[in-house]
Tab-separated table of C-alpha atoms and ligand atoms in Angstrom:
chain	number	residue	atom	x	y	z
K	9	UNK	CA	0.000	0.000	0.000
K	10	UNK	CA	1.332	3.187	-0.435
K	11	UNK	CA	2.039	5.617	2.248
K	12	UNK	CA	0.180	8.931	3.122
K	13	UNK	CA	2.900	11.174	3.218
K	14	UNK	CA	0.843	13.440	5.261
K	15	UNK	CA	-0.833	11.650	7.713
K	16	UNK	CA	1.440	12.423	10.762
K	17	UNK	CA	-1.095	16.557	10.526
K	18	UNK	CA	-3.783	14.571	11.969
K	19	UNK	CA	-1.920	12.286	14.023
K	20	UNK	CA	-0.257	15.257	15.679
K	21	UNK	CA	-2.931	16.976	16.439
K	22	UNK	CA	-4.716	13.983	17.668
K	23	UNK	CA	-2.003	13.675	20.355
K	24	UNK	CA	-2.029	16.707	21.344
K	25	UNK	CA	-5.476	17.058	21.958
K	26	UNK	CA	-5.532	13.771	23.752
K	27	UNK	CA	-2.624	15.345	25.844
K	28	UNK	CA	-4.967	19.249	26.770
K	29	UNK	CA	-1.847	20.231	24.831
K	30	UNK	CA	-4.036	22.069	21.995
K	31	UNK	CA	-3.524	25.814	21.297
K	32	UNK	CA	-7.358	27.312	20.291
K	33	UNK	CA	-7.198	30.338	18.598
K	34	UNK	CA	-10.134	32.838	19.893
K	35	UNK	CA	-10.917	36.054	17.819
K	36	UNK	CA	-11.204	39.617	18.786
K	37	UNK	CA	-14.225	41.610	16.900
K	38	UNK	CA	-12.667	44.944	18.994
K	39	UNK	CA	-9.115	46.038	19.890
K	40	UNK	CA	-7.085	44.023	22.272
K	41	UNK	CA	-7.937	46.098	25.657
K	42	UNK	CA	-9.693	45.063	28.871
K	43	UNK	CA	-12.613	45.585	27.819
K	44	UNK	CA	-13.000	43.576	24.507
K	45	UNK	CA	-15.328	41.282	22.547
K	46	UNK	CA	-13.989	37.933	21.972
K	47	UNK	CA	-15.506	34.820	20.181
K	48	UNK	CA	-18.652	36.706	19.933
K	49	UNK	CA	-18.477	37.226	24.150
K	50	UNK	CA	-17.926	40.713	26.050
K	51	UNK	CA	-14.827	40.034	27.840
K	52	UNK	CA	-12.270	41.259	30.481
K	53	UNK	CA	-8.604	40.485	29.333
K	54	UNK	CA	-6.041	39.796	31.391
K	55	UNK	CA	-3.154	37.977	29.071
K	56	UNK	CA	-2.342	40.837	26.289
K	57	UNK	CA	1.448	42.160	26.090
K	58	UNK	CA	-0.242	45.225	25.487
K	59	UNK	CA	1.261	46.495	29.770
K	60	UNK	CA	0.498	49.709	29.182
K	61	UNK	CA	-3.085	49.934	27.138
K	62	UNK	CA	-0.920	52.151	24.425
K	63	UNK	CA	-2.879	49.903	21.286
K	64	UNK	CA	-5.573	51.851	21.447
K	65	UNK	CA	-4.027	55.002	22.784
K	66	UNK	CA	-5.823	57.796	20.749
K	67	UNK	CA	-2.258	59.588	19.437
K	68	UNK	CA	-0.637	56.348	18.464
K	69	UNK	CA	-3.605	55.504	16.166
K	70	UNK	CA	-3.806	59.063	14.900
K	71	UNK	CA	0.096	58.695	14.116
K	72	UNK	CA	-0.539	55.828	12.281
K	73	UNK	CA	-3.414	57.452	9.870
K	74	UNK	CA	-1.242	60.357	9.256
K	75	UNK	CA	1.746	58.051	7.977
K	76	UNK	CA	-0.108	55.296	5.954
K	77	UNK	CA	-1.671	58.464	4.389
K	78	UNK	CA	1.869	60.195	3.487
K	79	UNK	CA	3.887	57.314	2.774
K	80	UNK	CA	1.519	54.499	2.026
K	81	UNK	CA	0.511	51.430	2.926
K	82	UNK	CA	3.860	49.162	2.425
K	83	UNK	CA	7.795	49.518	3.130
K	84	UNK	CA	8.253	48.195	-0.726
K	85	UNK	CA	11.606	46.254	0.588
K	86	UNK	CA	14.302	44.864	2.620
K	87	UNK	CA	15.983	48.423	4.114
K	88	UNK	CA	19.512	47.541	2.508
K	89	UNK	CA	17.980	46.865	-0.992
K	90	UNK	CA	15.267	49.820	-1.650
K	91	UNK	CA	16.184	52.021	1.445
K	92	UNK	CA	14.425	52.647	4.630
K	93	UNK	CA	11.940	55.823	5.841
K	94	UNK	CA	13.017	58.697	7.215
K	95	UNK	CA	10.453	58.009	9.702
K	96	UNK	CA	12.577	54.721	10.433
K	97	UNK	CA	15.734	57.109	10.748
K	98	UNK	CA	14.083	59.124	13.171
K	99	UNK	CA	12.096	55.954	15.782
K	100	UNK	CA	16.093	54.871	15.802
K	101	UNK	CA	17.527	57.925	17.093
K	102	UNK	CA	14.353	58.657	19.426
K	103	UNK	CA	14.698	55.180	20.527
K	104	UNK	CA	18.497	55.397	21.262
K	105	UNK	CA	17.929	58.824	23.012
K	106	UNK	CA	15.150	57.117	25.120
K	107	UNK	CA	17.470	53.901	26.136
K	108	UNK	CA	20.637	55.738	26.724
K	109	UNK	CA	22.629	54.234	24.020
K	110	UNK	CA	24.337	55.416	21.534
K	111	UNK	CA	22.177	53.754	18.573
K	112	UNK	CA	19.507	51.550	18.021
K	113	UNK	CA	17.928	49.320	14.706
K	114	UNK	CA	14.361	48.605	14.626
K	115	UNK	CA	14.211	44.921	13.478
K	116	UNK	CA	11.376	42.919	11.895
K	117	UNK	CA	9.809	41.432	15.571
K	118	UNK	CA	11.823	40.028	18.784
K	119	UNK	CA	11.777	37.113	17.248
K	120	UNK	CA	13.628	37.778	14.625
K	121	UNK	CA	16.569	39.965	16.455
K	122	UNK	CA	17.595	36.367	18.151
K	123	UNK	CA	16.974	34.396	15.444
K	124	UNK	CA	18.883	37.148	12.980
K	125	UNK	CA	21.839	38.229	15.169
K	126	UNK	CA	22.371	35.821	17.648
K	127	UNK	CA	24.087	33.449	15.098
K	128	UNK	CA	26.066	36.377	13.936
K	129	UNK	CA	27.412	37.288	17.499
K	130	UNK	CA	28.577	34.114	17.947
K	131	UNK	CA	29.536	30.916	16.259
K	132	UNK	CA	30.769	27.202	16.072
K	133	UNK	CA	34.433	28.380	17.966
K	134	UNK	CA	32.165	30.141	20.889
K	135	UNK	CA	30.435	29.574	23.841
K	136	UNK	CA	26.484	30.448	24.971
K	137	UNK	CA	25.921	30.365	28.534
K	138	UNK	CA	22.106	30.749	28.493
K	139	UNK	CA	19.747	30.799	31.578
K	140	UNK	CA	17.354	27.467	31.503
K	141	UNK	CA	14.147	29.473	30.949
K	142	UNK	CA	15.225	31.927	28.102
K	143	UNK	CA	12.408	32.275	25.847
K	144	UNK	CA	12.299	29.761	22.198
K	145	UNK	CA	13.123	32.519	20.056
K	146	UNK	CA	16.447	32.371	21.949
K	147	UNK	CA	16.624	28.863	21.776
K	148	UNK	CA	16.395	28.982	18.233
K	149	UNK	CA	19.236	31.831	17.649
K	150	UNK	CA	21.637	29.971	19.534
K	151	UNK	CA	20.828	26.635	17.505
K	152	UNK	CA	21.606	28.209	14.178
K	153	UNK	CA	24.462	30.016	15.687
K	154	UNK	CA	26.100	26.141	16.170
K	155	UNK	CA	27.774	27.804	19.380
K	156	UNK	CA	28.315	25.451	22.200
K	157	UNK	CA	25.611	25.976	24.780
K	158	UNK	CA	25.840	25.709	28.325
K	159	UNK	CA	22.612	26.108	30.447
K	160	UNK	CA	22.739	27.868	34.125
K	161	UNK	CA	20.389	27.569	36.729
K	162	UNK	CA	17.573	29.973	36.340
K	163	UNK	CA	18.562	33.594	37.716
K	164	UNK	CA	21.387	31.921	39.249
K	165	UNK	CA	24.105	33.902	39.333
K	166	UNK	CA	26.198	31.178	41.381
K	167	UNK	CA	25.243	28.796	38.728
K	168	UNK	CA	26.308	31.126	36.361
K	169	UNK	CA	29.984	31.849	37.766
K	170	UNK	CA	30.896	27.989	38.020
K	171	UNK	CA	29.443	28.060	34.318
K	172	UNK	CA	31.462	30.714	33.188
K	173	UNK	CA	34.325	28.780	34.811
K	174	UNK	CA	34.231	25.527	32.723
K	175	UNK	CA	33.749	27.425	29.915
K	176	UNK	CA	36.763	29.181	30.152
K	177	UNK	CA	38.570	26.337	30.305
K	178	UNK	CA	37.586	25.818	26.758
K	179	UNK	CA	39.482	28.592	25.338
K	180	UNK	CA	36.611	29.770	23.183
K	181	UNK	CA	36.743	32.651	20.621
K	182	UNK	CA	33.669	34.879	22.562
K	183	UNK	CA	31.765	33.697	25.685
K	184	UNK	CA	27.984	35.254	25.260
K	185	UNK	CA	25.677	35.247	28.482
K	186	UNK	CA	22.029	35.545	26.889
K	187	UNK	CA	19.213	36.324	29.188
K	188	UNK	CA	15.713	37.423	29.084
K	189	UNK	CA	15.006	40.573	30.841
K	190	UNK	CA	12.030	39.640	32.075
K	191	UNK	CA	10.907	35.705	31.990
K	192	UNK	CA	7.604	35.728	29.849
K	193	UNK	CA	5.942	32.709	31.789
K	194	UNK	CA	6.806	33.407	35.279
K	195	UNK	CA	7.721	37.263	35.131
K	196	UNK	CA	10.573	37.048	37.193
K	197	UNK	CA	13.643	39.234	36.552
K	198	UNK	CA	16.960	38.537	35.494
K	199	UNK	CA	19.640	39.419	38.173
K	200	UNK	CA	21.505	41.833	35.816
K	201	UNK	CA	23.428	43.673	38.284
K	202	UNK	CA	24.829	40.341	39.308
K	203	UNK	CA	25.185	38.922	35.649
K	204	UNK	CA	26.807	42.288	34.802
K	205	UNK	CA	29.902	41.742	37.415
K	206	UNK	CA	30.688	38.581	36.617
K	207	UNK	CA	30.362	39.223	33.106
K	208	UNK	CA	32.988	41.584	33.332
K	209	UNK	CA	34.945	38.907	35.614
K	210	UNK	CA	35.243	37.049	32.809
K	211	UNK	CA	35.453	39.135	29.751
K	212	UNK	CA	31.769	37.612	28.711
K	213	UNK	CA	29.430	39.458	26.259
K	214	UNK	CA	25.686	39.696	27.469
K	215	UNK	CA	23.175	39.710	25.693
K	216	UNK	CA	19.483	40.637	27.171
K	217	UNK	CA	16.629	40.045	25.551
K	218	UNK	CA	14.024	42.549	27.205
K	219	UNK	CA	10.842	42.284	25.317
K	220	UNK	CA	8.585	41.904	28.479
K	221	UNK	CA	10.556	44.738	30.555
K	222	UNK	CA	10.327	47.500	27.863
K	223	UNK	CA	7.918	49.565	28.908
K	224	UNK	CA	6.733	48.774	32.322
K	225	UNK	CA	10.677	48.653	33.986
K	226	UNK	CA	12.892	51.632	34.702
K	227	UNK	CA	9.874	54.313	33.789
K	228	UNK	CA	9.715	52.369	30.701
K	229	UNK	CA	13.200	52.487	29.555
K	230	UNK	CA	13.324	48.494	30.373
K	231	UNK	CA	15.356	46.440	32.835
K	232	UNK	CA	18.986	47.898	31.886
K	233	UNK	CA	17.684	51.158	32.915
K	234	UNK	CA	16.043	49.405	36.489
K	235	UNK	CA	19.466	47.997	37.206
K	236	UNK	CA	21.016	51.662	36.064
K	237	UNK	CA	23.395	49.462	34.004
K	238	UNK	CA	23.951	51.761	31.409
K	239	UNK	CA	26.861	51.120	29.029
K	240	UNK	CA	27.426	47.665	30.679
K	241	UNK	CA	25.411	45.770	28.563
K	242	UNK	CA	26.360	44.507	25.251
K	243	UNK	CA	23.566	43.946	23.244
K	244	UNK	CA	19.866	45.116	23.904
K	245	UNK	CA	17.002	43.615	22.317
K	246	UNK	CA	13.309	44.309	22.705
K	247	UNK	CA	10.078	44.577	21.554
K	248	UNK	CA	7.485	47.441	20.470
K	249	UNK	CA	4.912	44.737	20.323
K	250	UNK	CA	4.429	44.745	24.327
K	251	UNK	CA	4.675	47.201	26.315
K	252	UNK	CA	4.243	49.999	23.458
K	253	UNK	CA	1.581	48.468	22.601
K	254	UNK	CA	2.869	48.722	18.213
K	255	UNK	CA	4.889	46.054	16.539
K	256	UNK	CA	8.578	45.498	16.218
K	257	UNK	CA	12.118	44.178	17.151
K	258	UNK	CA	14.682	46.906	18.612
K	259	UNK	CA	17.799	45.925	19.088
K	260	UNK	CA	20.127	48.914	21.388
K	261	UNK	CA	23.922	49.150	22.464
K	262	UNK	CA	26.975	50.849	20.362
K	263	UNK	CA	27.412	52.576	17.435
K	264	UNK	CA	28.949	49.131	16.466
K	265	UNK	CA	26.970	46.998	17.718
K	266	UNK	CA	23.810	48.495	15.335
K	267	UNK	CA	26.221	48.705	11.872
K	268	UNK	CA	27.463	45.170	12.445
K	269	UNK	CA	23.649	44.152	13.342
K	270	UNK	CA	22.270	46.244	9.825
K	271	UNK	CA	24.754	44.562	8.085
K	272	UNK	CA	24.961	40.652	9.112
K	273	UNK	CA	21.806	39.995	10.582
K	274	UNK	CA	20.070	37.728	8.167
K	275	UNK	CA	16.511	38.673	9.148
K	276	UNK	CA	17.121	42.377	8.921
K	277	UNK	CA	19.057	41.781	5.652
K	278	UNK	CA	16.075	39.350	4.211
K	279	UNK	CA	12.937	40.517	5.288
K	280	UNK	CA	10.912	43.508	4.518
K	281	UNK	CA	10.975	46.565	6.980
K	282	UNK	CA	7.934	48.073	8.680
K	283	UNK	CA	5.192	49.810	6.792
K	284	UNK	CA	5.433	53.743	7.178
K	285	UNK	CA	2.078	53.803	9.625
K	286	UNK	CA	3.342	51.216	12.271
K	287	UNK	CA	7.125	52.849	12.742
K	288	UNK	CA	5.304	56.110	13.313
K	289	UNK	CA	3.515	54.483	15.883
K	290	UNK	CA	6.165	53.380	17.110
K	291	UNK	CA	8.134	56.791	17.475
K	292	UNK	CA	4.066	58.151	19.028
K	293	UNK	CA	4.455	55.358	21.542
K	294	UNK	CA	7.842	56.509	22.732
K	295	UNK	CA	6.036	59.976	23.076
K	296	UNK	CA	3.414	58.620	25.205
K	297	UNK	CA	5.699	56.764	27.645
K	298	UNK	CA	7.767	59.822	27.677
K	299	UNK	CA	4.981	62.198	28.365
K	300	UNK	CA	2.279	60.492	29.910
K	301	UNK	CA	4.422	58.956	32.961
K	302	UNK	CA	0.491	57.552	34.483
K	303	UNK	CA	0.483	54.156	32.452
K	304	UNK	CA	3.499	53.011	33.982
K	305	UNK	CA	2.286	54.219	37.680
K	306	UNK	CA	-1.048	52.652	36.773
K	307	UNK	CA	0.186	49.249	35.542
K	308	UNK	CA	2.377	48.968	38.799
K	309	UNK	CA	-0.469	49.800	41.181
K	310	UNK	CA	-3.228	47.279	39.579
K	311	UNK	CA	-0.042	44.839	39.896
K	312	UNK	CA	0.517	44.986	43.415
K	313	UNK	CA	-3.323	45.240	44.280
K	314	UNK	CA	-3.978	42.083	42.124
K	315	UNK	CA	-0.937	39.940	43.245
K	316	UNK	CA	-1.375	40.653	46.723
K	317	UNK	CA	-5.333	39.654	46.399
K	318	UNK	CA	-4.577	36.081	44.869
K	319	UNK	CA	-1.880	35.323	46.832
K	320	UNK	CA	-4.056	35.581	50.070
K	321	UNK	CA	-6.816	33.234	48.128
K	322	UNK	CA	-4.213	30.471	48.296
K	323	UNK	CA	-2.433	30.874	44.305
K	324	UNK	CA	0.957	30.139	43.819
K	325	UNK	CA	2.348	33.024	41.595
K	326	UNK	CA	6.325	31.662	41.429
K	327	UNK	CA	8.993	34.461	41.966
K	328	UNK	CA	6.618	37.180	39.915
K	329	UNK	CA	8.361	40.474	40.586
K	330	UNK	CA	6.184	42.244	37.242
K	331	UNK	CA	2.748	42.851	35.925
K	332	UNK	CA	2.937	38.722	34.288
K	333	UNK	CA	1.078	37.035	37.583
K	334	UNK	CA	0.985	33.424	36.733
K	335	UNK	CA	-1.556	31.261	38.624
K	336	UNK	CA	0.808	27.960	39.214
K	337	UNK	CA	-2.053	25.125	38.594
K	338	UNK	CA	0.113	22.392	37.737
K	339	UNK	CA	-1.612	19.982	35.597
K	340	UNK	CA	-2.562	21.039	32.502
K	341	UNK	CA	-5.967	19.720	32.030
K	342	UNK	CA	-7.077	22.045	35.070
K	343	UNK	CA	-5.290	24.765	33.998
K	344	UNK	CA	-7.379	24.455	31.086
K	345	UNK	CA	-10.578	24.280	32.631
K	346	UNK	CA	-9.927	26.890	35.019
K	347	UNK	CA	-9.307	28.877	31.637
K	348	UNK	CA	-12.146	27.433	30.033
K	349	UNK	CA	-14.895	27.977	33.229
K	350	UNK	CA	-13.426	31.617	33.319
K	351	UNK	CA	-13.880	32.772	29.911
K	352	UNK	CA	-17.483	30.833	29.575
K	353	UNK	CA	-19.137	31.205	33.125
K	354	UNK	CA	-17.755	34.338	33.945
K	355	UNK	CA	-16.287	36.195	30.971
K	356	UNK	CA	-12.387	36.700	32.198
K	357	UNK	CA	-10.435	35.967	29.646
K	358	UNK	CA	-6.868	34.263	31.171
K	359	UNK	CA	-4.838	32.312	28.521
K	360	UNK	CA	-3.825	28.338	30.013
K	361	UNK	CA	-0.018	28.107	29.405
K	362	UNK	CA	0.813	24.284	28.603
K	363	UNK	CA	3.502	22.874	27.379
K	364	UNK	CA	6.223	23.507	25.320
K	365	UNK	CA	5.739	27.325	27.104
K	366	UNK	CA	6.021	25.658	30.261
K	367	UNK	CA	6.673	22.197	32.027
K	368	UNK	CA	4.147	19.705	31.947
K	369	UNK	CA	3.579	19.922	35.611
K	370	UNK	CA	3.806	23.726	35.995
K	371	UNK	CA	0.781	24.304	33.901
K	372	UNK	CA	-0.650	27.740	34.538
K	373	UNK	CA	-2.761	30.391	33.637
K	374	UNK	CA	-0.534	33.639	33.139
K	375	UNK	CA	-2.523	36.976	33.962
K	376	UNK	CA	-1.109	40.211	32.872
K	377	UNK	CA	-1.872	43.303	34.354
K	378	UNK	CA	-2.924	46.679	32.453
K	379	UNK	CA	-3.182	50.424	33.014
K	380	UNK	CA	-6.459	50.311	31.460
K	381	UNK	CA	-7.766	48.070	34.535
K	382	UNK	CA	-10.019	49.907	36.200
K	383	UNK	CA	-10.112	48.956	40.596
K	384	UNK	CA	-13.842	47.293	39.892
K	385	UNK	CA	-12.197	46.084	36.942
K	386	UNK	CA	-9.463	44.343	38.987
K	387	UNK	CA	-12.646	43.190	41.794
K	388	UNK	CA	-14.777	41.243	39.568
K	389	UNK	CA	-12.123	39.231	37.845
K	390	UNK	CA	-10.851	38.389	41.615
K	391	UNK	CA	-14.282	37.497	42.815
K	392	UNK	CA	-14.521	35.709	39.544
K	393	UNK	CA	-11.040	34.021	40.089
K	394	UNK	CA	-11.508	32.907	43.676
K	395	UNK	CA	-14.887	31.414	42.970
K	396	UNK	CA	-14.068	29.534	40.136
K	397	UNK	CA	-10.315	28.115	41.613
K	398	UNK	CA	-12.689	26.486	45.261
K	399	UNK	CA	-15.287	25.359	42.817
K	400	UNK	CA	-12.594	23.219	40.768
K	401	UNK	CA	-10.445	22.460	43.951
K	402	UNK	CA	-7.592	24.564	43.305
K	403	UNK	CA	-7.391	26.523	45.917
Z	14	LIG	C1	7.657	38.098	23.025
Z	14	LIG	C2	9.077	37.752	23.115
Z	14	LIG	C3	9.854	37.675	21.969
Z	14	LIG	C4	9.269	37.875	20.600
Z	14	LIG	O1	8.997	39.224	20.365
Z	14	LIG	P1	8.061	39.609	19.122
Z	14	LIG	O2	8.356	41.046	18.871
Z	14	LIG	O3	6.680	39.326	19.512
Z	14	LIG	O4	8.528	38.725	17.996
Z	14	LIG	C5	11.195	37.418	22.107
Z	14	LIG	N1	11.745	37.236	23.329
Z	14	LIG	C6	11.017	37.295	24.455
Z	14	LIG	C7	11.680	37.118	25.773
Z	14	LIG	C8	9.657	37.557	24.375
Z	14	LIG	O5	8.938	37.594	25.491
């Protein structure tokens, strides 16, 4: 008999639904803010990026009318082939300005920053010493790079010193530390004040991947700012898509650092820039967070009020120092029907992180926090939350 040479699709997905491993896809008929219609439902979100409620902030959207209508809809090309916007030239040196750098690139997405220039910054004769949480897109970069990789502890800086030491013993080209800024699942924070010294100990490069802190840390100027580690830092990169609530990759450090990055970087070099409307949102968002210093003070006080509230109903929320609040559930089939009673019974709409985002048998659901919560906001999901996790035995 011949063989279908596509039957593993529906085998796959068979597994994984068998496993409450499946990813279901719900769809937004308004913007992605609390307040938001979902599947056909009025909902409260709490898992968007979007920290700061800047999606729908009235002067980014404006910004983006006014450049689609100048410029058009498209970008046309790769920057290095058909040239890049002004408007581009001008979110870069904002963006520098606003990190304290001396330059900065604006990239396709995160993503594609660690998948682009991570196997440019290092290679086969080099060594990655990469905490054991860092986020896929990490992952990823360092596979293609071919680099050695050696794994420390999470946010162990110990770990990361006896690391560091059998790596030197190697005699590699370049050592790289990589590090998120902020861990995505857990929204914990990298120790970069301890990374940083014995970085410098050992003649390491780090590299800090700080989509989740942009934003909401150091008044919005992201974790390298919180740690005022200024200048010690070797390679920034970031998102717009979070925290600014637009879309893009940054990537911030040295003069160098951004012409050897527009140069080598295979995703910058390969895939088409930006359209005009979204890197002028981009440059409106750094206005806002510059100007409008509330949605930072807001997202920090709805943090602590929430956290504080489901921690004393009995939830295990990890090492969370940020506006991501997981809700530790452990198995993933209850994690999923917390999510699922939420959303259905009580219209709270908290996204079940299963594996591969997260062990097996840390299964969660990860709440974000938002300056657009409002207090009674914040109330009724609680009252919502508590009822629902004694009603399915979880807390
Ligand atoms: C979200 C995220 C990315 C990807 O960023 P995008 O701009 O959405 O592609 C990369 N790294 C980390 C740590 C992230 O949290």
């Amino acid at each position: 008999m011949k063989r279908d040479p596509v039957a593993f699709l529906k085998e796959d997905m068979t597994e994984l639904r068998n496993n409450n491993l499946e990813w279901i896809i719900r769809y937004l008929e308004e913007g992605s803010k609390p307040h938001s219609i979902v599947d056909g439902k009025e909902v409260l979100m709490l898992n968007t990026n979007n920290y700061l409620g800047l999606a729908t902030h009235p002067k980014i959207i404006q910004a983006t009318i006014d450049a689609t209508k100048k410029y058009g809809a498209g970008a046309g090309a790769v920057p290095v082939i058909a040239g890049s916007f002004n408007l581009t030239k001008e979110f870069q040196e904002r963006f520098a300005k606003f990190k304290e750098v001396e330059a900065s690139l604006l990239c396709q997405t995160g993503f594609a920053v660690n998948s682009g220039l991570i196997p440019m910054l290092v290679g086969k004769p080099d060594i990655v010493v990469s905490d054991e949480l860092n986020h896929g897109s990490i992952i990823d970069g360092v596979r293609l790079s071919g680099a050695k990789r050696i794994i420390y502890k999470h946010t162990d800086v110990g770990d990361l010193e006896n690391q560091l030491k059998e790596a030197e013993k190697e005699s590699a080209r370049r050592i790289c530390i990589i590090t998120d800024g902020v861990f995505s699942m857990d929204g914990d924070m990298a120790p970069l004040d301890g990374i940083a010294q014995v970085a410098e100990e050992f003649g390491a490069m780090i590299f800090v991947d700080d989509c989740h802190g942009e934003g909401v840390l150091g008044e919005g100027r992201g974790i390298v700012a919180h740690f005022n580690l200024q200048g010690k830092v070797h390679v920034e990169g970031g998102s717009m898509s979070k925290g600014f609530g637009v879309f893009g990759g940054t990537v911030a450090g040295s003069k160098d650092l951004i012409e050897f990055c527009a140069n080598k970087s295979r995703t910058y070099l390969l895939s088409t820039a930006h359209p005009p409307g979204v890197v002028a949102a981009n440059i409106a968002s750094i206005d806002v967070v510059e100007t409008e210093p509330q949605h930072v003070k807001r997202v920090w006080e709805n943090t602590n009020y929430f956290k504080k509230e489901v921690q004393s109903m009995g939830y295990d929320t990890g090492n969370s120092s940020t506006p991501i609040i997981p809700l530790i559930i452990g198995d993933p089939g209850k994690a999923q029907e917390l999510a699922r009673v939420l959303f259905e019974d009580e219209g709270i709409y908290g996204t079940p992180i299963v594996f591969p985002m997260v062990a097996r048998e840390l299964s969660r659901i990860r709440v974000q926090m938002n300056a657009l919560l409002t207090k009674d906001d914040l109330n009724m999901a609680l009252n919502a939350i508590e009822k629902v996790g004694k009603k399915l035995d979880i807390i």
